[in-house]
Coordinates of C-alpha atoms and ligand atoms in Angstrom, one line a residue:
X1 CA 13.2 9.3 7.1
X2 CA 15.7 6.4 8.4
X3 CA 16.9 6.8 12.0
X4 CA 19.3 4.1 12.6
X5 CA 20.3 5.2 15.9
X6 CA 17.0 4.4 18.1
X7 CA 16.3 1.8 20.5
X8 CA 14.8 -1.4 19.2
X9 CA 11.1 -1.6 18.9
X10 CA 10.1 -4.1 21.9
X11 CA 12.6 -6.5 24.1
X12 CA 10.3 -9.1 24.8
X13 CA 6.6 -10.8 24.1
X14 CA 6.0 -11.2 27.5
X15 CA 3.0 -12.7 29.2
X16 CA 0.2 -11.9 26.5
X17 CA -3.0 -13.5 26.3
X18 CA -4.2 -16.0 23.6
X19 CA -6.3 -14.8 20.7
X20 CA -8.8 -16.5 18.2
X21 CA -9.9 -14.3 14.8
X22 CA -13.1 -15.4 13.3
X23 CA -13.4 -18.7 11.3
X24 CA -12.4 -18.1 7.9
X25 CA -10.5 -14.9 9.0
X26 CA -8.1 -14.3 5.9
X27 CA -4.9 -14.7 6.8
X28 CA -2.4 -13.3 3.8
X29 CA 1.2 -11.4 2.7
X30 CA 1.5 -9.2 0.5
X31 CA 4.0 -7.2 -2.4
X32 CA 3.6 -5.5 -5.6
X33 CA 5.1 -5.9 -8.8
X34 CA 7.6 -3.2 -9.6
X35 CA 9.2 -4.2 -6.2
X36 CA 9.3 -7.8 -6.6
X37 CA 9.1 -9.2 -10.2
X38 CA 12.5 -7.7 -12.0
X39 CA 12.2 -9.1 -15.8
X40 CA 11.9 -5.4 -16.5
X41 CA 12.6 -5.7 -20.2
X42 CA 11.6 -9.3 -20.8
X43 CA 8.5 -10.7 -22.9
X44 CA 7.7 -7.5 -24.0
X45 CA 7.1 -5.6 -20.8
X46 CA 8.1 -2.0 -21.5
X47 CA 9.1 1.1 -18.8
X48 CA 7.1 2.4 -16.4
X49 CA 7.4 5.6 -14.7
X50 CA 9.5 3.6 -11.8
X51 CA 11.4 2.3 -14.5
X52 CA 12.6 5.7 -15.4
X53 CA 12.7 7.3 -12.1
X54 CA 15.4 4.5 -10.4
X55 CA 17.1 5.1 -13.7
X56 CA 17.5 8.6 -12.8
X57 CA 20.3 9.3 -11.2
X58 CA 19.7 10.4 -7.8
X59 CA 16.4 9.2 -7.1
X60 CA 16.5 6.0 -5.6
X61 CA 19.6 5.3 -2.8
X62 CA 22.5 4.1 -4.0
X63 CA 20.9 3.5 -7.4
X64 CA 19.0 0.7 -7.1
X65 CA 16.4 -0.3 -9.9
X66 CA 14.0 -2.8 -10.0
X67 CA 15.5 -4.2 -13.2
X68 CA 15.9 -7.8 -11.4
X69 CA 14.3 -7.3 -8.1
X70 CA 13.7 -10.9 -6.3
X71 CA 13.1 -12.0 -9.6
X72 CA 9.9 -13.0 -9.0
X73 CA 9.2 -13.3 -12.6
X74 CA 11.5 -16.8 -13.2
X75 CA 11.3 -18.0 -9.4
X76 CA 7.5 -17.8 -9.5
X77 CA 6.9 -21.6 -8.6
X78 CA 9.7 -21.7 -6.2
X79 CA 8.0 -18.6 -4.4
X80 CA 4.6 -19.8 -4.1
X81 CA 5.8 -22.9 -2.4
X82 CA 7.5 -20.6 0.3
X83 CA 3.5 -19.0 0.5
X84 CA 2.1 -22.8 0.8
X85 CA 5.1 -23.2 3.3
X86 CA 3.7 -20.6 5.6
X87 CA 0.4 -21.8 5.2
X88 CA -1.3 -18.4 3.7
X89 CA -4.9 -18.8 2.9
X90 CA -4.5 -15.3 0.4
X91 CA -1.8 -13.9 -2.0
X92 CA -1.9 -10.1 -2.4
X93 CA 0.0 -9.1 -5.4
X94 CA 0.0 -6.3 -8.0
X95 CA -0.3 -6.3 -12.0
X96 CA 2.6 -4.7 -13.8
X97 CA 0.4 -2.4 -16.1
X98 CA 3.4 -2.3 -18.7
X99 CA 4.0 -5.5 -18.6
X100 CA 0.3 -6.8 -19.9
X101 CA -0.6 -3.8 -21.9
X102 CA 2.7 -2.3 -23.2
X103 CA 2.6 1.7 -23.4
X104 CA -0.6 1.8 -21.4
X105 CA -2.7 1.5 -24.5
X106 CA -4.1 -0.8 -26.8
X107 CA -4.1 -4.6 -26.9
X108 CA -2.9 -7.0 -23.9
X109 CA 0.6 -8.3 -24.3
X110 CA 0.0 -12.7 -24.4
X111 CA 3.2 -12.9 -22.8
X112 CA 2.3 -11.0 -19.9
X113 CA -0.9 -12.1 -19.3
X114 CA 0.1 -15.7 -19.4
X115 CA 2.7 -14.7 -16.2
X116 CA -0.2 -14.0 -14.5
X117 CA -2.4 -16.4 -15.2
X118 CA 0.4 -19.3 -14.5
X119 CA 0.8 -17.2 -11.1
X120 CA -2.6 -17.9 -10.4
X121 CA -3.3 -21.1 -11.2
X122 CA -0.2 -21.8 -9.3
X123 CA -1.9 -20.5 -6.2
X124 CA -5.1 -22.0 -6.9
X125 CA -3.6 -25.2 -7.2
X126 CA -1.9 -24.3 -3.4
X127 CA -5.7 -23.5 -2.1
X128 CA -3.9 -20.1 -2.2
X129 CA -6.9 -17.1 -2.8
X130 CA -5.4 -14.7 -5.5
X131 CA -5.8 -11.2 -4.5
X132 CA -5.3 -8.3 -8.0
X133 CA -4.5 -5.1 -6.8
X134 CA -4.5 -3.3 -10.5
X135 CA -2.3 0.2 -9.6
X136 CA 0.8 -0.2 -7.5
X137 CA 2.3 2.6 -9.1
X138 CA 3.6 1.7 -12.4
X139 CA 2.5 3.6 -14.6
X140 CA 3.6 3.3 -18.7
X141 CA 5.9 5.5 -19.2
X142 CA 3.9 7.0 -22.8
X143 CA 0.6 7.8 -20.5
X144 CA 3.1 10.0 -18.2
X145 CA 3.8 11.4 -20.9
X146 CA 0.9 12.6 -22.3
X147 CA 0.0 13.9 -18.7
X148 CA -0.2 11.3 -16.4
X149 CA -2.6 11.3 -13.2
X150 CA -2.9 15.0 -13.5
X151 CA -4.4 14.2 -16.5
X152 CA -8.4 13.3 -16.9
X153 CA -7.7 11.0 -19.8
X154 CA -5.4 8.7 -17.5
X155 CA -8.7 7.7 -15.8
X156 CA -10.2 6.0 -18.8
X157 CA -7.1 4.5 -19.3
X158 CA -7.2 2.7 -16.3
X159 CA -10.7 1.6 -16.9
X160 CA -9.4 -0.4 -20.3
X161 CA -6.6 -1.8 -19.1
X162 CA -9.0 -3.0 -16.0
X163 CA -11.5 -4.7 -18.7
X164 CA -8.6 -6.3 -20.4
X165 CA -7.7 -7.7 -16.8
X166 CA -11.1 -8.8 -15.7
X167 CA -11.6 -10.4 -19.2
X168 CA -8.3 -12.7 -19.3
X169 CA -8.3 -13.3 -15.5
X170 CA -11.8 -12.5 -14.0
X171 CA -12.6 -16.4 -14.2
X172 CA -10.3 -17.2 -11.8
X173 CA -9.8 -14.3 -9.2
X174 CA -12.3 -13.2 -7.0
X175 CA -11.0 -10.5 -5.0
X176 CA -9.8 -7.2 -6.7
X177 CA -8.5 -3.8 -5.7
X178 CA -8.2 -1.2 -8.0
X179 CA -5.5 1.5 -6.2
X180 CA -2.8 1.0 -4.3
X181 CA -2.4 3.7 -1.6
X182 CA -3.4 6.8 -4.1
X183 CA -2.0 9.6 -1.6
X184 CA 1.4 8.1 -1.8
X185 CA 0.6 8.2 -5.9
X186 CA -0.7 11.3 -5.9
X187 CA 1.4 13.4 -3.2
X188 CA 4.5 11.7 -3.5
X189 CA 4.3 11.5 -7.0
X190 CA 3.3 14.4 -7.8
X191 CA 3.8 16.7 -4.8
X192 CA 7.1 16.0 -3.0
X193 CA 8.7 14.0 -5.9
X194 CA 10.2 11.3 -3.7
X195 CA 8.4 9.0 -6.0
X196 CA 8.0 8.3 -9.4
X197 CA 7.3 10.4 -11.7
X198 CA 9.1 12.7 -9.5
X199 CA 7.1 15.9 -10.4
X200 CA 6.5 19.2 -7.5
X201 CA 3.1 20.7 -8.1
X202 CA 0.5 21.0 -5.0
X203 CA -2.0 21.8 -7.8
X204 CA -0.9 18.4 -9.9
X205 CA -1.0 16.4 -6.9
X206 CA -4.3 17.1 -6.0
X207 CA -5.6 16.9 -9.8
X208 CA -3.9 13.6 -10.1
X209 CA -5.6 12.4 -6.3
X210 CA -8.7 12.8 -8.0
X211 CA -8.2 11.7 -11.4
X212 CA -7.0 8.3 -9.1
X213 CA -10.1 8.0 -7.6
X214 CA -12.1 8.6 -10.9
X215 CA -10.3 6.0 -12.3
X216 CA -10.9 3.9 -9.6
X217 CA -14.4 4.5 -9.7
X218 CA -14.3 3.8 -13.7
X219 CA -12.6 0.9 -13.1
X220 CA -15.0 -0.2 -10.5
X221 CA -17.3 0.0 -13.2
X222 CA -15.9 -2.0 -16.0
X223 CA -15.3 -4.9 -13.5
X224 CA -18.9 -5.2 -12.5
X225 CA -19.3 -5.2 -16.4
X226 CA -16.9 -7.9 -17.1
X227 CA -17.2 -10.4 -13.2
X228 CA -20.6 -10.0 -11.9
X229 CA -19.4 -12.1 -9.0
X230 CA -16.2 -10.3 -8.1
X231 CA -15.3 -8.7 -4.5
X232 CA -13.8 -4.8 -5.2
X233 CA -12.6 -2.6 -3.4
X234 CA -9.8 -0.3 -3.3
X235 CA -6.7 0.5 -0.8
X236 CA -6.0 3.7 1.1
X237 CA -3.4 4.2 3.7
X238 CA -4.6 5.6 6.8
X239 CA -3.0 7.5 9.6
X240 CA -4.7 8.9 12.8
X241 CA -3.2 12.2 13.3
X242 CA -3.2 14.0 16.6
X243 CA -2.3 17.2 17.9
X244 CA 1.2 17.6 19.8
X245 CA -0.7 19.8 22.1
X246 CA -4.6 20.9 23.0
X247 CA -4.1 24.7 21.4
X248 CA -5.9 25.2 18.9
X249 CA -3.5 25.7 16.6
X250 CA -2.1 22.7 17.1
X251 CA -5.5 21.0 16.6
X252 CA -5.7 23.1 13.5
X253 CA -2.5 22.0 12.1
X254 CA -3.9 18.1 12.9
X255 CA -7.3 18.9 11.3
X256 CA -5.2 19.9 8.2
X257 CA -3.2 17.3 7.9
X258 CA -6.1 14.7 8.5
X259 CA -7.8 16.6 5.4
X260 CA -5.1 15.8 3.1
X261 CA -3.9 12.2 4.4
X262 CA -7.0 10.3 5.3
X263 CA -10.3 12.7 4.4
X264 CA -8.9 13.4 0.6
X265 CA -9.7 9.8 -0.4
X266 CA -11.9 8.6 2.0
X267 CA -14.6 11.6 1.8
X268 CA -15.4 11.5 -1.8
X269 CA -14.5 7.1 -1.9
X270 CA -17.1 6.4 0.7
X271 CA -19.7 9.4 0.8
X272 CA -19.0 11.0 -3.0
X273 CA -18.3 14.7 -1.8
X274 CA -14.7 16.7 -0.7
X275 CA -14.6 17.5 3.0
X276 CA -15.3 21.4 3.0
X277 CA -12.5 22.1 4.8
X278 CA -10.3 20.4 2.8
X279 CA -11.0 22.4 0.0
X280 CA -11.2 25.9 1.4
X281 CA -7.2 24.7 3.1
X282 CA -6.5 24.1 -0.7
X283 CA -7.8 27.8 -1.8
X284 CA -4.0 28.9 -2.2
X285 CA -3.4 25.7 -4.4
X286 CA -6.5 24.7 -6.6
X287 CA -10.0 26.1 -7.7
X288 CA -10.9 22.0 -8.2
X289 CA -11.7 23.3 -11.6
X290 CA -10.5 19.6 -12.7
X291 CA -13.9 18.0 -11.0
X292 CA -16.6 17.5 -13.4
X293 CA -20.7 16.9 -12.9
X294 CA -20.7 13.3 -12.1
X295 CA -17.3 12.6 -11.1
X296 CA -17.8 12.2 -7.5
X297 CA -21.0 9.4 -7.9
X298 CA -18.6 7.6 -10.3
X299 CA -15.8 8.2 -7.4
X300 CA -18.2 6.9 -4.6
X301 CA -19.3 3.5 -6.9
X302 CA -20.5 1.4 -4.0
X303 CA -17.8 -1.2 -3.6
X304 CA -17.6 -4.6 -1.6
X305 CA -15.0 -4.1 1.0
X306 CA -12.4 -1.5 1.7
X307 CA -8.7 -2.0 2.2
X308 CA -6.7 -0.4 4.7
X309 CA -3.1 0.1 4.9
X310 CA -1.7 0.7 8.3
X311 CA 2.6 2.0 9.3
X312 CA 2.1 4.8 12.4
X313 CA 0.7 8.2 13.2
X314 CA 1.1 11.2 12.6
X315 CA 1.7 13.8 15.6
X316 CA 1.8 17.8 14.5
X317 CA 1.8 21.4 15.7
X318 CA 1.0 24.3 14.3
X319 CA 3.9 26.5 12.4
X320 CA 6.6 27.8 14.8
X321 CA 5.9 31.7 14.4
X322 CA 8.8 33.2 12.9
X323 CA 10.7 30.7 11.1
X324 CA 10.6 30.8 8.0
X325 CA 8.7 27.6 5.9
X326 CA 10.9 25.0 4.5
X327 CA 10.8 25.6 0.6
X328 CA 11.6 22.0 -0.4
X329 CA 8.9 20.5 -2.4
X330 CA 6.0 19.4 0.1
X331 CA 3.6 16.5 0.0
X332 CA 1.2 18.6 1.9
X333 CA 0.1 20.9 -0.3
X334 CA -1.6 24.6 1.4
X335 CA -0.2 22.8 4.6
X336 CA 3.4 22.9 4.1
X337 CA 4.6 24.7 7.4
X338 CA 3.1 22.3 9.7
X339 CA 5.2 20.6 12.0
X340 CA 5.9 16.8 12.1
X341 CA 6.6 16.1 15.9
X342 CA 8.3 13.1 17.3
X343 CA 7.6 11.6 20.5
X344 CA 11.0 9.4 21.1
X345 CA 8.5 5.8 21.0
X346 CA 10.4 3.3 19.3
X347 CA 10.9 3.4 15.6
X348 CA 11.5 1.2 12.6
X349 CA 14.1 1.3 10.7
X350 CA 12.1 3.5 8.4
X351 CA 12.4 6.0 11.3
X352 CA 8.4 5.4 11.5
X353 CA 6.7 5.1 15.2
X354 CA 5.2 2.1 16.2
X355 CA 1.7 3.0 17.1
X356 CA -0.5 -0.4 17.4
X357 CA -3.3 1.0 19.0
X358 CA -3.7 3.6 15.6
X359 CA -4.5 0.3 13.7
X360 CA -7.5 -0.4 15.8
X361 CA -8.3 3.5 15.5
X362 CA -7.9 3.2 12.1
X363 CA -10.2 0.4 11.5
X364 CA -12.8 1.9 14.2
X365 CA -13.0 5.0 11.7
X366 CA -13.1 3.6 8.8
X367 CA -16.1 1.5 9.8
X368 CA -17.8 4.8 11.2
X369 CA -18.1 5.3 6.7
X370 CA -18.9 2.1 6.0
X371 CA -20.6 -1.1 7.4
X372 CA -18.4 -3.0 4.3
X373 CA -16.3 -5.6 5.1
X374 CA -12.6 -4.3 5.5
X375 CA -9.0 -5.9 5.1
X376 CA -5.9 -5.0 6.4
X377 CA -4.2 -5.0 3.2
X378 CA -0.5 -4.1 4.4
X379 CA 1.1 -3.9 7.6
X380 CA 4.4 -4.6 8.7
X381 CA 7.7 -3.0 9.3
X382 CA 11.3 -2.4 8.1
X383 CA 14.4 -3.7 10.6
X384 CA 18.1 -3.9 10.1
X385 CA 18.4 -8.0 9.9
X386 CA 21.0 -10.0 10.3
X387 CA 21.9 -13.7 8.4
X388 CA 23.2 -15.8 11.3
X389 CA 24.2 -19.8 10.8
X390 CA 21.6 -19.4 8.4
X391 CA 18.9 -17.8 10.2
X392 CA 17.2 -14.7 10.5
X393 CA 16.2 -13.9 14.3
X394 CA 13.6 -11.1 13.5
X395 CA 12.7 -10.7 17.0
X396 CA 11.5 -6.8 16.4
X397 CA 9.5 -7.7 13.2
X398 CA 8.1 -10.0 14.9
X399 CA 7.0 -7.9 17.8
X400 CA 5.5 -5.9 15.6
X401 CA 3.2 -8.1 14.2
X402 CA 2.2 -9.4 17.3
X403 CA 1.3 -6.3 18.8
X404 CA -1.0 -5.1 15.3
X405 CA -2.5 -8.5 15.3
X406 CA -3.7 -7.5 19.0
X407 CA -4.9 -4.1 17.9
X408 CA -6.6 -6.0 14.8
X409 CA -8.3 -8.7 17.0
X410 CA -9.4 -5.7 19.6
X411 CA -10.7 -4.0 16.6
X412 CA -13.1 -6.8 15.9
X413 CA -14.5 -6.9 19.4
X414 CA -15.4 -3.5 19.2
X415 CA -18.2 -4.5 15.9
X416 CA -15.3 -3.8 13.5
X417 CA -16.0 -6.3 10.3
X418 CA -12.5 -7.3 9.7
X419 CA -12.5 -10.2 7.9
X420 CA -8.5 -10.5 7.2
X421 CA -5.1 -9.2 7.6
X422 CA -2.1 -9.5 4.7
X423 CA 1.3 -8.9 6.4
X424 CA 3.8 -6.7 4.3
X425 CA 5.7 -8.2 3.1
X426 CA 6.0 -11.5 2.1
X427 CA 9.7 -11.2 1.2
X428 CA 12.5 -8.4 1.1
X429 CA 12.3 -6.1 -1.9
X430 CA 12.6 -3.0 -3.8
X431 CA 11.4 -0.6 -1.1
X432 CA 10.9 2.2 -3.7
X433 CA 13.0 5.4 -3.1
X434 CA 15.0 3.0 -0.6
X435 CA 15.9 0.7 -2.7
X436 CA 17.4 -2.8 -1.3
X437 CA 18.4 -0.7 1.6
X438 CA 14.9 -1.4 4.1
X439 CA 13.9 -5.4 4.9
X440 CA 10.4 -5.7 5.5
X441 CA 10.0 -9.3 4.5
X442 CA 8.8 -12.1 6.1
X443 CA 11.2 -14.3 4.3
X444 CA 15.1 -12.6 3.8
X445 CA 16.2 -12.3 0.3
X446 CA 19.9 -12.3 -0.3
X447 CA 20.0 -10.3 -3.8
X448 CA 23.2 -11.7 -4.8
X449 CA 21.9 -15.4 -4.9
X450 CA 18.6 -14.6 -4.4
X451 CA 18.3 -17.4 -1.7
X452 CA 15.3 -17.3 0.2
X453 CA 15.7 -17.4 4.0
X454 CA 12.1 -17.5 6.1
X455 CA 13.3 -15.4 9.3
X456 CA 11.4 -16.0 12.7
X457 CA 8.7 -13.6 11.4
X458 CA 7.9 -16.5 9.0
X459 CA 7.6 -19.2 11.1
X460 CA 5.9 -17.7 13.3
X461 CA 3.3 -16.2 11.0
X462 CA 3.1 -19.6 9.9
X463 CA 1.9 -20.5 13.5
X464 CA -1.0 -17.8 13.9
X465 CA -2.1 -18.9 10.5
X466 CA -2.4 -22.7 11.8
X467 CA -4.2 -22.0 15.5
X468 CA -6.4 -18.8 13.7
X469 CA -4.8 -16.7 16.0
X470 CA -1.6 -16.3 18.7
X471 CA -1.1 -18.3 21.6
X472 CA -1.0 -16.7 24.8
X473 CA 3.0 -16.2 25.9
Ligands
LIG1 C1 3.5 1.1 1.4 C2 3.5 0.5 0.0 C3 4.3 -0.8 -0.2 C4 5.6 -0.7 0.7 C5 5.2 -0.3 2.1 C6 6.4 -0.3 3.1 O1 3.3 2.4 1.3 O2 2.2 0.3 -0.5 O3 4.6 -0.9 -1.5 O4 6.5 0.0 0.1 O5 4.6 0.9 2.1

């Protein structure tokens, strides 16, 4: 939820210590098709299910589609010479599944492959690493359909169009991820509707988590097939979620909410079973009738890092007695009365609260799974910017990355393997249900021109990339 209204996030860097990251520490930016790439019905790219949800009215603020985006799709030389600009050493972007296998089945679209592959080798030739995410959400159209996520058959889906990937492009990228963030596919999706396809099911939602992580795992599967050699993993978002209070019930409420956010996916992921708890907090909404012998060891494939996505935390309290729960359609399903508390710290423009120290939680948790190397594969934050003479002074994004590098760098003295960090995003684009309306680019993108502006955020970026680290202030 936006809150315009609050304070800005930090006044000043003041007086901060320099820091060095690792040698080779991957420094990258990242964005994902759907919200960059526009060319929505060119070279034989047909809908997704984003395609049809921003065409619906009412879905997306002020009607905003992804139909031309940045148009990433025709400025694609022009944008990776912004990347080589900044300096990135990694690219983190996202295959339109529609766009190189049309309807979700079947064989690969040329067309569509080849705008990958010239993205690529574009990079390459920049000393640019490529890094595939498969899934950011766009789903054909047909295999919604037929079902969608819900749906077991989606999961093999995803494993074909994966071998078509690894096959036309496994030569030249080594690092893959197969999902995108599947809670905010899953419970979004298919729980609260704010995303596409827009469905309100608790029991769909949690079918479709899993039948996301099968996939994964299948897909997992038929890349080790196809690229011996290639890096997977797969990216979850992550929040630490505390109590408002020490009652019990509020710890309850926080246990819950940690069950469905973080444990759903990185239970079965990481260790192949559901969290007990989990399950008996889902009685009301699923038998899990949907998980089959085997699907958890194909879930928990061993993979060779992890990815992390990190925004803010979640503070909550137990229901208020008495008041009645809120009927709209929940993304917490079983848990829907739970409160959502806010503790009047700074916020984005997002209405998120900036938490830095929950990165370095984050990370110090997911390593207490898994000894595998991990990535921050998004962070970053949404401000209102302004175009002055030319520039963009991005003094609160900036701040913001600043004070999650520090939580990242303190991560890794505590043991944590963190071997790199892409900032989201590398330029201003379709923010899903928000349309053009929230900036979280490095670089400002004026969507009447499509002029490319790097803001401070950029240049400084650019700077931390250079020394391996920040300078002390
Ligand atoms: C994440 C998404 C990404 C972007 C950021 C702000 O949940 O993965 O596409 O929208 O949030």
């Amino acid at each position: 939820m936006s809150n315009p209204a609050s304070p800005p996030a930090v006044d000043v860097l003041d007086e901060r210590p320099g820091l060095t990251f690792p040698p080779g520490f991957l420094w990258g930016a990242a964005t994902a098709a759907y919200q960059i790439e526009g060319a929505a019905a060119v070279d034989g790219r047909t809908p997704s299910i984003w395609d049809t949800f921003s065409h619906t009215e009412g879905r997306v603020v002020a009607g905003h589609t992804g139909d031309v985006a940045c148009d990433h799709y025709h400025r694609l030389g022009g944008d990776v010479a912004l990347m080589a600009e900044l300096g990135l050493k990694s690219y983190r972007f996202s295959v339109s599944w529609p766009r190189v296998q049309p309807g979700g089945t079947g064989a690969a679209n040329p067309q569509g492959l080849d705008f990958y592959r010239r993205l690529v080798d574009e990079l390459l030739a920049n000393g640019i690493e490529p890094w595939l995410t498969l899934y950011h959400w766009d789903l054909p159209q047909p295999l919604e359909d037929a079902g969608g996520w819900p749906a077991r058959d989606t999961a093999a889906r995803f494993a074909d169009y994966t071998t078509l990937l690894a096959d036309a492009l496994g030569d030249r990228v080594r690092y893959w991820t197969t999902l995108n963030e599947p809670w905010c596919s899953a419970f979004l999706g298919y729980g609260s509707g704010v995303h596409a396809p827009g469905r309100t099911n608790g029991a769909d939602a949690v079918r479709a988590g899993h039948h996301l992580m099968l996939g994964h795992g299948l897909s997992v599967q038929a890349l080790r097939a196809a690229r011996p050699t290639a890096e997977v993993g797969v990216t979850v978002n992550l929040y630490p979620v505390d109590p408002a209070s020490d009652t019990p019930a509020d710890s309850d409420a926080a246990r819950r909410i940690d069950g469905l956010a973080n444990r759903f996916f990185l239970d079965p992921l990481l260790r192949g079973s559901y969290p007990e708890d989990l399950v008996a907090d889902l009685r009301t909404v699923t038998d899990f009738g949907h998980v089959r012998d085997g699907d958890l060891a194909t879930i928990s494939t061993p993979l060779d890092l992890v990815g992390v996505n990190y925004y803010s935390r979640h503070v909550v309290a137990a229901p208020t007695e008495g008041v009645a729960t809120d009927s709209a359609p929940s993304c917490w399903p079983g848990s829907e009365d739970v409160r959502f508390v806010t503790r009047g710290v700074p916020v984005t423009d997002m209405g998120w609260e900036i938490d830095a120290p929950g990165l370095t939680e984050t990370l110090r948790r997911v390593h207490d799974y898994t000894d595998l190397p991990l990535y921050v594969t998004e962070n970053g934050s949404a401000f209102v910017d302004s175009v002055v003479d030319g520039q963009v002074d991005d003094v609160d994004r900036l701040a913001y990355f600043d004070a999650h590098l520090r939580a990242a760098h303190e991560a890794i003295n505590d043991g944590v393997p963190l071997r790199g960090y892409f900032a989201w995003s590398l330029m201003d684009n379709f923010e899903w249900a928000w349309g053009y309306t929230k900036r979280f680019g490095m670089i400002h993108v004026d969507y009447d021109s499509q002029a490319r502006t790097p803001k401070s955020s950029a240049k400084w970026y650019a700077s931390v990339i250079r020394r391996n680290g920040l300078a002390a202030q």
